[in-house]
Every structure is written in structure tokens, then in C-alpha cells.
PDB file of C-alpha atoms in Angstrom:
ATOM      1  CA  GLY A   1      22.768-121.310  60.202  1.00 54.00           C
ATOM      2  CA  GLU A   2      21.972-119.788  56.936  1.00 64.00           C
ATOM      3  CA  ASP A   3      24.937-118.494  55.054  1.00 85.00           C
ATOM      4  CA  VAL A   4      25.902-117.815  51.487  1.00 91.00           C
ATOM      5  CA  GLU A   5      29.566-117.258  50.594  1.00 93.00           C
ATOM      6  CA  GLN A   6      31.189-115.967  47.513  1.00 94.00           C
ATOM      7  CA  SER A   7      34.476-114.375  46.563  1.00 89.00           C
ATOM      8  CA  LEU A   8      34.555-110.558  46.481  1.00 91.00           C
ATOM      9  CA  PHE A   9      36.394-109.699  43.250  1.00 95.00           C
ATOM     10  CA  LEU A  10      36.908-111.087  39.790  1.00 97.00           C
ATOM     11  CA  SER A  11      38.777-109.363  36.952  1.00 97.00           C
ATOM     12  CA  VAL A  12      38.592-110.695  33.442  1.00 97.00           C
ATOM     13  CA  ARG A  13      39.538-109.605  29.891  1.00 97.00           C
ATOM     14  CA  GLU A  14      36.808-108.671  27.460  1.00 97.00           C
ATOM     15  CA  GLY A  15      35.864-111.690  25.419  1.00 97.00           C
ATOM     16  CA  ASP A  16      36.959-114.240  27.983  1.00 97.00           C
ATOM     17  CA  SER A  17      34.611-116.311  30.109  1.00 97.00           C
ATOM     18  CA  SER A  18      33.876-115.344  33.707  1.00 98.00           C
ATOM     19  CA  VAL A  19      33.066-117.820  36.401  1.00 98.00           C
ATOM     20  CA  ILE A  20      31.626-116.728  39.714  1.00 98.00           C
ATOM     21  CA  ASN A  21      31.356-119.274  42.506  1.00 97.00           C
ATOM     22  CA  CYS A  22      29.129-119.486  45.544  1.00 96.00           C
ATOM     23  CA  THR A  23      28.511-121.923  48.394  1.00 95.00           C
ATOM     24  CA  TYR A  24      25.259-122.058  50.372  1.00 92.00           C
ATOM     25  CA  THR A  25      23.968-123.851  53.371  1.00 88.00           C
ATOM     26  CA  ASP A  26      20.211-124.357  53.153  1.00 81.00           C
ATOM     27  CA  SER A  27      19.607-127.603  51.258  1.00 79.00           C
ATOM     28  CA  SER A  28      15.815-126.968  51.378  1.00 82.00           C
ATOM     29  CA  SER A  29      16.049-123.977  49.088  1.00 81.00           C
ATOM     30  CA  THR A  30      13.663-124.556  46.175  1.00 83.00           C
ATOM     31  CA  TYR A  31      15.472-122.221  43.895  1.00 89.00           C
ATOM     32  CA  LEU A  32      18.947-120.647  43.857  1.00 92.00           C
ATOM     33  CA  TYR A  33      19.407-117.203  42.332  1.00 94.00           C
ATOM     34  CA  TRP A  34      21.868-114.898  40.710  1.00 97.00           C
ATOM     35  CA  TYR A  35      21.129-111.177  41.051  1.00 97.00           C
ATOM     36  CA  LYS A  36      23.049-108.459  39.216  1.00 97.00           C
ATOM     37  CA  GLN A  37      23.592-104.945  40.572  1.00 96.00           C
ATOM     38  CA  GLU A  38      24.755-102.311  38.108  1.00 95.00           C
ATOM     39  CA  PRO A  39      26.409 -99.109  39.420  1.00 92.00           C
ATOM     40  CA  GLY A  40      23.899 -96.832  41.099  1.00 90.00           C
ATOM     41  CA  ALA A  41      21.032 -99.258  40.779  1.00 93.00           C
ATOM     42  CA  GLY A  42      19.205-101.859  42.816  1.00 94.00           C
ATOM     43  CA  LEU A  43      19.593-105.628  42.390  1.00 95.00           C
ATOM     44  CA  GLN A  44      17.822-107.318  39.577  1.00 95.00           C
ATOM     45  CA  LEU A  45      17.234-111.034  39.099  1.00 94.00           C
ATOM     46  CA  LEU A  46      19.596-112.252  36.417  1.00 96.00           C
ATOM     47  CA  THR A  47      18.886-115.934  36.372  1.00 95.00           C
ATOM     48  CA  TYR A  48      17.894-118.779  38.666  1.00 93.00           C
ATOM     49  CA  ILE A  49      17.997-122.570  38.864  1.00 94.00           C
ATOM     50  CA  PHE A  50      15.472-124.993  40.257  1.00 91.00           C
ATOM     51  CA  SER A  51      17.074-127.169  42.952  1.00 89.00           C
ATOM     52  CA  ASN A  52      16.446-130.437  41.135  1.00 90.00           C
ATOM     53  CA  MET A  53      18.481-129.262  38.144  1.00 93.00           C
ATOM     54  CA  ASP A  54      22.234-129.542  37.602  1.00 95.00           C
ATOM     55  CA  MET A  55      22.567-127.014  34.852  1.00 97.00           C
ATOM     56  CA  LYS A  56      20.670-124.148  33.214  1.00 96.00           C
ATOM     57  CA  GLN A  57      21.695-122.299  30.129  1.00 96.00           C
ATOM     58  CA  ASP A  58      20.368-118.968  29.040  1.00 93.00           C
ATOM     59  CA  GLN A  59      22.154-117.373  26.118  1.00 96.00           C
ATOM     60  CA  ARG A  60      25.627-116.387  27.453  1.00 97.00           C
ATOM     61  CA  LEU A  61      24.823-117.494  30.978  1.00 97.00           C
ATOM     62  CA  THR A  62      25.360-121.010  32.344  1.00 98.00           C
ATOM     63  CA  VAL A  63      24.372-121.869  35.923  1.00 98.00           C
ATOM     64  CA  LEU A  64      25.764-125.026  37.426  1.00 97.00           C
ATOM     65  CA  LEU A  65      24.452-126.528  40.640  1.00 96.00           C
ATOM     66  CA  ASN A  66      26.187-129.168  42.711  1.00 95.00           C
ATOM     67  CA  LYS A  67      23.712-130.051  45.455  1.00 92.00           C
ATOM     68  CA  LYS A  68      25.981-132.517  47.206  1.00 92.00           C
ATOM     69  CA  ASP A  69      28.653-129.857  47.766  1.00 93.00           C
ATOM     70  CA  LYS A  70      26.063-127.013  47.977  1.00 93.00           C
ATOM     71  CA  HIS A  71      27.985-125.166  45.295  1.00 95.00           C
ATOM     72  CA  LEU A  72      26.561-122.837  42.689  1.00 96.00           C
ATOM     73  CA  SER A  73      28.373-121.157  39.813  1.00 97.00           C
ATOM     74  CA  LEU A  74      27.604-118.628  37.164  1.00 98.00           C
ATOM     75  CA  ARG A  75      29.538-118.666  33.921  1.00 98.00           C
ATOM     76  CA  ILE A  76      29.327-115.713  31.560  1.00 98.00           C
ATOM     77  CA  ALA A  77      30.643-116.477  28.082  1.00 98.00           C
ATOM     78  CA  ASP A  78      32.222-113.791  25.948  1.00 98.00           C
ATOM     79  CA  THR A  79      32.245-111.256  28.809  1.00 98.00           C
ATOM     80  CA  GLN A  80      31.546-107.693  27.733  1.00 97.00           C
ATOM     81  CA  THR A  81      32.225-104.410  29.453  1.00 95.00           C
ATOM     82  CA  GLY A  82      28.481-104.113  30.061  1.00 94.00           C
ATOM     83  CA  ASP A  83      28.745-107.185  32.313  1.00 97.00           C
ATOM     84  CA  SER A  84      30.771-105.195  34.853  1.00 97.00           C
ATOM     85  CA  ALA A  85      28.656-105.283  37.955  1.00 97.00           C
ATOM     86  CA  ILE A  86      28.242-106.938  41.316  1.00 96.00           C
ATOM     87  CA  TYR A  87      26.793-110.404  41.180  1.00 98.00           C
ATOM     88  CA  PHE A  88      24.922-111.754  44.197  1.00 96.00           C
ATOM     89  CA  CYS A  89      24.213-115.388  44.846  1.00 95.00           C
ATOM     90  CA  ALA A  90      21.067-116.054  46.943  1.00 93.00           C
ATOM     91  CA  GLU A  91      19.097-118.891  48.430  1.00 90.00           C
ATOM     92  CA  SER A  92      15.422-118.759  49.548  1.00 84.00           C
ATOM     93  CA  THR A  93      14.555-119.849  53.059  1.00 73.00           C
ATOM     94  CA  GLY A  94      11.841-119.737  55.631  1.00 62.00           C
ATOM     95  CA  GLY A  95       9.012-118.831  53.305  1.00 62.00           C
ATOM     96  CA  TYR A  96       7.553-115.319  52.806  1.00 63.00           C
ATOM     97  CA  ASN A  97       9.914-114.711  49.947  1.00 70.00           C
ATOM     98  CA  LYS A  98      12.875-114.248  52.276  1.00 83.00           C
ATOM     99  CA  LEU A  99      16.171-114.501  50.493  1.00 88.00           C
ATOM    100  CA  ILE A 100      19.683-114.904  51.921  1.00 89.00           C
ATOM    101  CA  PHE A 101      22.265-113.061  49.820  1.00 92.00           C
ATOM    102  CA  GLY A 102      25.918-113.578  49.642  1.00 93.00           C
ATOM    103  CA  ALA A 103      28.298-110.545  49.927  1.00 92.00           C
ATOM    104  CA  GLY A 104      28.456-110.096  46.175  1.00 95.00           C
ATOM    105  CA  THR A 105      31.242-110.558  43.640  1.00 96.00           C
ATOM    106  CA  ARG A 106      32.437-107.417  41.912  1.00 96.00           C
ATOM    107  CA  LEU A 107      33.184-108.298  38.253  1.00 97.00           C
ATOM    108  CA  ALA A 108      35.591-105.972  36.460  1.00 97.00           C
ATOM    109  CA  VAL A 109      35.946-106.371  32.690  1.00 97.00           C
ATOM    110  CA  HIS A 110      39.025-104.827  31.097  1.00 94.00           C
ATOM    111  CA  PRO A 111      40.017-104.464  27.470  1.00 90.00           C
TER     112      PRO A 111
ATOM    113  CA  ASP B   1       6.316-101.089  33.465  1.00 72.00           C
ATOM    114  CA  ALA B   2       5.802-101.885  37.170  1.00 86.00           C
ATOM    115  CA  ARG B   3       8.640-101.084  39.434  1.00 94.00           C
ATOM    116  CA  VAL B   4       9.498-100.238  42.985  1.00 97.00           C
ATOM    117  CA  THR B   5      10.058 -96.560  43.613  1.00 97.00           C
ATOM    118  CA  GLN B   6      11.993 -94.982  46.474  1.00 98.00           C
ATOM    119  CA  THR B   7      12.319 -91.408  47.651  1.00 97.00           C
ATOM    120  CA  PRO B   8      14.448 -89.536  48.175  1.00 98.00           C
ATOM    121  CA  ARG B   9      17.262 -90.927  45.934  1.00 97.00           C
ATOM    122  CA  ASP B  10      19.896 -89.042  47.868  1.00 97.00           C
ATOM    123  CA  LYS B  11      19.775 -87.613  51.366  1.00 98.00           C
ATOM    124  CA  VAL B  12      22.503 -85.701  53.184  1.00 98.00           C
ATOM    125  CA  THR B  13      21.815 -84.820  56.763  1.00 98.00           C
ATOM    126  CA  GLU B  14      23.569 -83.913  59.952  1.00 97.00           C
ATOM    127  CA  MET B  15      24.006 -86.231  62.896  1.00 97.00           C
ATOM    128  CA  GLY B  16      21.008 -86.199  65.218  1.00 97.00           C
ATOM    129  CA  GLN B  17      18.470 -85.322  62.558  1.00 98.00           C
ATOM    130  CA  GLU B  18      15.490 -87.478  61.774  1.00 98.00           C
ATOM    131  CA  VAL B  19      15.530 -89.248  58.370  1.00 98.00           C
ATOM    132  CA  THR B  20      12.497 -90.782  56.625  1.00 98.00           C
ATOM    133  CA  MET B  21      12.830 -92.957  53.562  1.00 98.00           C
ATOM    134  CA  ARG B  22       9.858 -93.973  51.507  1.00 98.00           C
ATOM    135  CA  CYS B  23       9.091 -96.877  49.224  1.00 98.00           C
ATOM    136  CA  GLN B  24       6.212 -97.649  46.919  1.00 98.00           C
ATOM    137  CA  PRO B  25       6.043-101.405  46.213  1.00 97.00           C
ATOM    138  CA  ILE B  26       4.739-102.827  43.003  1.00 96.00           C
ATOM    139  CA  LEU B  27       0.993-102.816  43.017  1.00 95.00           C
ATOM    140  CA  GLY B  28      -0.356-106.108  44.124  1.00 92.00           C
ATOM    141  CA  HIS B  29       2.843-107.344  45.858  1.00 93.00           C
ATOM    142  CA  ASN B  30       2.279-108.496  49.421  1.00 91.00           C
ATOM    143  CA  THR B  31       5.811-108.597  50.871  1.00 93.00           C
ATOM    144  CA  VAL B  32       8.151-105.618  51.411  1.00 95.00           C
ATOM    145  CA  PHE B  33      11.786-105.773  52.447  1.00 95.00           C
ATOM    146  CA  TRP B  34      14.233-103.152  53.646  1.00 97.00           C
ATOM    147  CA  TYR B  35      17.939-103.722  53.126  1.00 96.00           C
ATOM    148  CA  ARG B  36      21.057-101.703  53.843  1.00 96.00           C
ATOM    149  CA  GLN B  37      24.162-101.932  51.759  1.00 95.00           C
ATOM    150  CA  THR B  38      27.626-100.749  52.771  1.00 92.00           C
ATOM    151  CA  MET B  39      31.075-101.627  51.573  1.00 87.00           C
ATOM    152  CA  MET B  40      32.005-103.128  54.866  1.00 86.00           C
ATOM    153  CA  GLN B  41      28.880-105.177  55.654  1.00 86.00           C
ATOM    154  CA  GLY B  42      27.520-105.858  52.237  1.00 88.00           C
ATOM    155  CA  LEU B  43      23.753-106.271  51.923  1.00 91.00           C
ATOM    156  CA  GLU B  44      21.916-106.642  55.280  1.00 91.00           C
ATOM    157  CA  LEU B  45      18.200-107.407  55.714  1.00 92.00           C
ATOM    158  CA  LEU B  46      16.730-104.862  58.131  1.00 95.00           C
ATOM    159  CA  ALA B  47      13.082-105.745  58.205  1.00 94.00           C
ATOM    160  CA  TYR B  48      10.249-107.379  56.137  1.00 92.00           C
ATOM    161  CA  PHE B  49       6.554-107.231  56.017  1.00 93.00           C
ATOM    162  CA  ARG B  50       3.814-109.449  54.672  1.00 91.00           C
ATOM    163  CA  ASN B  51       0.389-107.988  54.023  1.00 90.00           C
ATOM    164  CA  ARG B  52       1.643-104.861  55.834  1.00 92.00           C
ATOM    165  CA  ALA B  53       2.360-106.787  59.060  1.00 91.00           C
ATOM    166  CA  PRO B  54       6.015-106.755  60.244  1.00 90.00           C
ATOM    167  CA  LEU B  55       7.307-110.352  60.241  1.00 89.00           C
ATOM    168  CA  ASP B  56      10.860-109.770  61.242  1.00 86.00           C
ATOM    169  CA  ASP B  57      12.794-106.660  62.121  1.00 86.00           C
ATOM    170  CA  SER B  58      15.612-108.362  63.989  1.00 87.00           C
ATOM    171  CA  GLY B  59      18.163-106.917  61.608  1.00 88.00           C
ATOM    172  CA  MET B  60      17.257-103.419  62.603  1.00 91.00           C
ATOM    173  CA  PRO B  61      18.786-101.340  65.459  1.00 88.00           C
ATOM    174  CA  LYS B  62      15.623-100.978  67.566  1.00 87.00           C
ATOM    175  CA  ASP B  63      16.603 -97.905  69.469  1.00 93.00           C
ATOM    176  CA  ARG B  64      16.737 -95.636  66.445  1.00 96.00           C
ATOM    177  CA  PHE B  65      15.227 -97.347  63.510  1.00 96.00           C
ATOM    178  CA  SER B  66      11.492 -98.026  62.823  1.00 96.00           C
ATOM    179  CA  ALA B  67       9.730 -99.393  59.797  1.00 96.00           C
ATOM    180  CA  GLU B  68       6.088 -99.208  58.988  1.00 95.00           C
ATOM    181  CA  MET B  69       3.520 -99.703  56.246  1.00 95.00           C
ATOM    182  CA  PRO B  70       0.773 -97.216  56.660  1.00 93.00           C
ATOM    183  CA  ASP B  71      -1.039 -98.717  53.664  1.00 93.00           C
ATOM    184  CA  ALA B  72      -0.377-101.181  50.891  1.00 92.00           C
ATOM    185  CA  THR B  73       1.205 -98.608  48.677  1.00 95.00           C
ATOM    186  CA  LEU B  74       3.687 -97.064  51.100  1.00 97.00           C
ATOM    187  CA  ALA B  75       6.497 -98.435  53.336  1.00 97.00           C
ATOM    188  CA  THR B  76       8.593 -96.149  55.416  1.00 97.00           C
ATOM    189  CA  LEU B  77      11.961 -96.479  57.181  1.00 97.00           C
ATOM    190  CA  LYS B  78      12.735 -93.897  59.796  1.00 97.00           C
ATOM    191  CA  ILE B  79      15.984 -93.188  61.686  1.00 97.00           C
ATOM    192  CA  GLN B  80      15.837 -91.005  64.678  1.00 97.00           C
ATOM    193  CA  PRO B  81      18.399 -89.774  65.678  1.00 97.00           C
ATOM    194  CA  SER B  82      20.642 -90.477  62.735  1.00 97.00           C
ATOM    195  CA  GLU B  83      24.409 -91.163  63.220  1.00 97.00           C
ATOM    196  CA  PRO B  84      27.308 -91.145  60.774  1.00 97.00           C
ATOM    197  CA  ARG B  85      27.457 -94.977  60.920  1.00 95.00           C
ATOM    198  CA  ASP B  86      24.022 -95.039  59.306  1.00 97.00           C
ATOM    199  CA  SER B  87      25.497 -93.805  56.076  1.00 97.00           C
ATOM    200  CA  ALA B  88      24.634 -96.382  53.478  1.00 97.00           C
ATOM    201  CA  VAL B  89      22.390 -97.186  50.560  1.00 97.00           C
ATOM    202  CA  TYR B  90      19.026 -98.311  51.654  1.00 98.00           C
ATOM    203  CA  PHE B  91      17.007-100.577  49.368  1.00 97.00           C
ATOM    204  CA  CYS B  92      13.389-101.475  49.392  1.00 97.00           C
ATOM    205  CA  ALA B  93      12.227-104.605  47.553  1.00 96.00           C
ATOM    206  CA  SER B  94       8.792-106.178  47.039  1.00 95.00           C
ATOM    207  CA  GLY B  95       7.541-109.571  46.129  1.00 92.00           C
ATOM    208  CA  LEU B  96       4.503-111.738  45.865  1.00 88.00           C
ATOM    209  CA  VAL B  97       4.106-114.720  48.212  1.00 80.00           C
ATOM    210  CA  GLY B  98       2.419-117.617  46.524  1.00 74.00           C
ATOM    211  CA  THR B  99       4.617-117.568  43.386  1.00 73.00           C
ATOM    212  CA  SER B 100       7.086-120.436  43.369  1.00 72.00           C
ATOM    213  CA  LEU B 101      10.002-118.367  42.194  1.00 78.00           C
ATOM    214  CA  ASN B 102      10.072-115.959  45.192  1.00 79.00           C
ATOM    215  CA  GLU B 103      11.553-113.164  43.055  1.00 88.00           C
ATOM    216  CA  GLN B 104      12.197-109.873  44.851  1.00 92.00           C
ATOM    217  CA  PHE B 105      12.080-106.663  42.906  1.00 94.00           C
ATOM    218  CA  PHE B 106      14.370-103.922  44.084  1.00 96.00           C
ATOM    219  CA  GLY B 107      13.975-100.216  43.985  1.00 97.00           C
ATOM    220  CA  PRO B 108      16.842 -97.861  42.984  1.00 96.00           C
ATOM    221  CA  GLY B 109      17.836 -97.172  46.605  1.00 97.00           C
ATOM    222  CA  THR B 110      18.239 -94.173  48.856  1.00 98.00           C
ATOM    223  CA  ARG B 111      21.807 -93.031  49.360  1.00 97.00           C
ATOM    224  CA  LEU B 112      22.044 -91.665  52.884  1.00 98.00           C
ATOM    225  CA  THR B 113      24.972 -89.610  54.110  1.00 98.00           C
ATOM    226  CA  VAL B 114      25.035 -88.597  57.740  1.00 98.00           C
ATOM    227  CA  LEU B 115      27.644 -85.945  58.537  1.00 97.00           C
TER     228      LEU B 115
END
């Protein structure tokens, strides 16, 4: 069935790189997504990657996609305290904009 | 600046009371989603609508939850009677079918506490 899995917690030092990993099951997903949830707020689309791409870079963010292993990762370079949030991996499935979200990875950035 | 709005932002109620949460999707969007977020279960999809018609509400406890879209500018999620285990943050999201990206835009959520 449809399932998206990701680790629940990640703690990094300010200025280091963060890498959040995700595995998914639906190989027909056209896009794969990373959503960010800041404290007390709803989810917001952070970045995405088209399924026929291996990598996408957007300023401090790098998304890597391994379709063979159905593995997606988000790398945040020079992690700042403002990056502390929950990051959700998601795949699209079944049409009608339906997304399947992972459980979310809580990123804590410490000095 | 188009955004999804939800009311109320916070709701504290007693067990057995009726709770109604409201959502105004972004104007022009034709899909609406209701999610529930808890520490234990994470983000759960409760129901979704396309063009105001319910497509799937299999994630919703049928005996006490109901979701409707009286018109294109309003979606409601009702719990009657409420129970302590319903305590969670409820999110509404909207989107537009026909765009390839399938982005969902989330509201700020309603934090429900049932005592």
C-alpha cells in the first residue's frame, strides 16, 4: 500500500548541514515533496522534485531522489536556528491532489 | 495574499459537546482536505472534497464526525459528541486539480482540547 517513512528526530549544530531522509512506495508519483511546519503553524511547501530528476538545488536546499531505492533526501546547508521545524516528506497518489505524508522529522538546531 | 483561513484557532470544550470547525479555502481552489495532527498518530487525512463533493472520508470516525461544504467558500468539520481522544490540531488545506504540481495550501489549524 501507500506509505511514506522518515525518521522522527534530528539534532544538528548551527552552521552544520542537516540531512533528512525519507522512503516512499508509490513509484507513479509525478512529484515528491518536502513540506515544512513551523511551531504553531500549518504545513507549507518547502521544495519539490519532479520524478524524472535525480537532484534539485535551491539556495541552501538540495533534494536528492533515488528512484530505484525509492529514497528521497533533503539536505539543508549551513543550518540556522530558523530552520528548526518539522519536515514532512510526501508523495502524490490517486489524483485529486491527494498527498501521502510521512510522520515528519523534527529538526532541532542548537548553538 | 491568498491563504486558507480556519476558525476558531483554539477551542476548549467538555466531553459530549458539539464542536464545529470552519475553513475558508483559497478562492478558486476546487479541492479541500481535512487533516488531524497528534503527537502519537502524526498527520492523518480525515476527508477530502472535489468541487464540494466528498471523495473520500474513510479516515474519519463516521459515528461522530461529519464534513460538509455548504458552498465553495466554506468547509465544515463537526464532531458530535466530542471525546477527549479527539483532542488534536485540525488542519484544512485546499488545492487546485489540473495543476501538475498538486500543491496543497494549509490553514493555520484549529487546536481542539476536549476535557
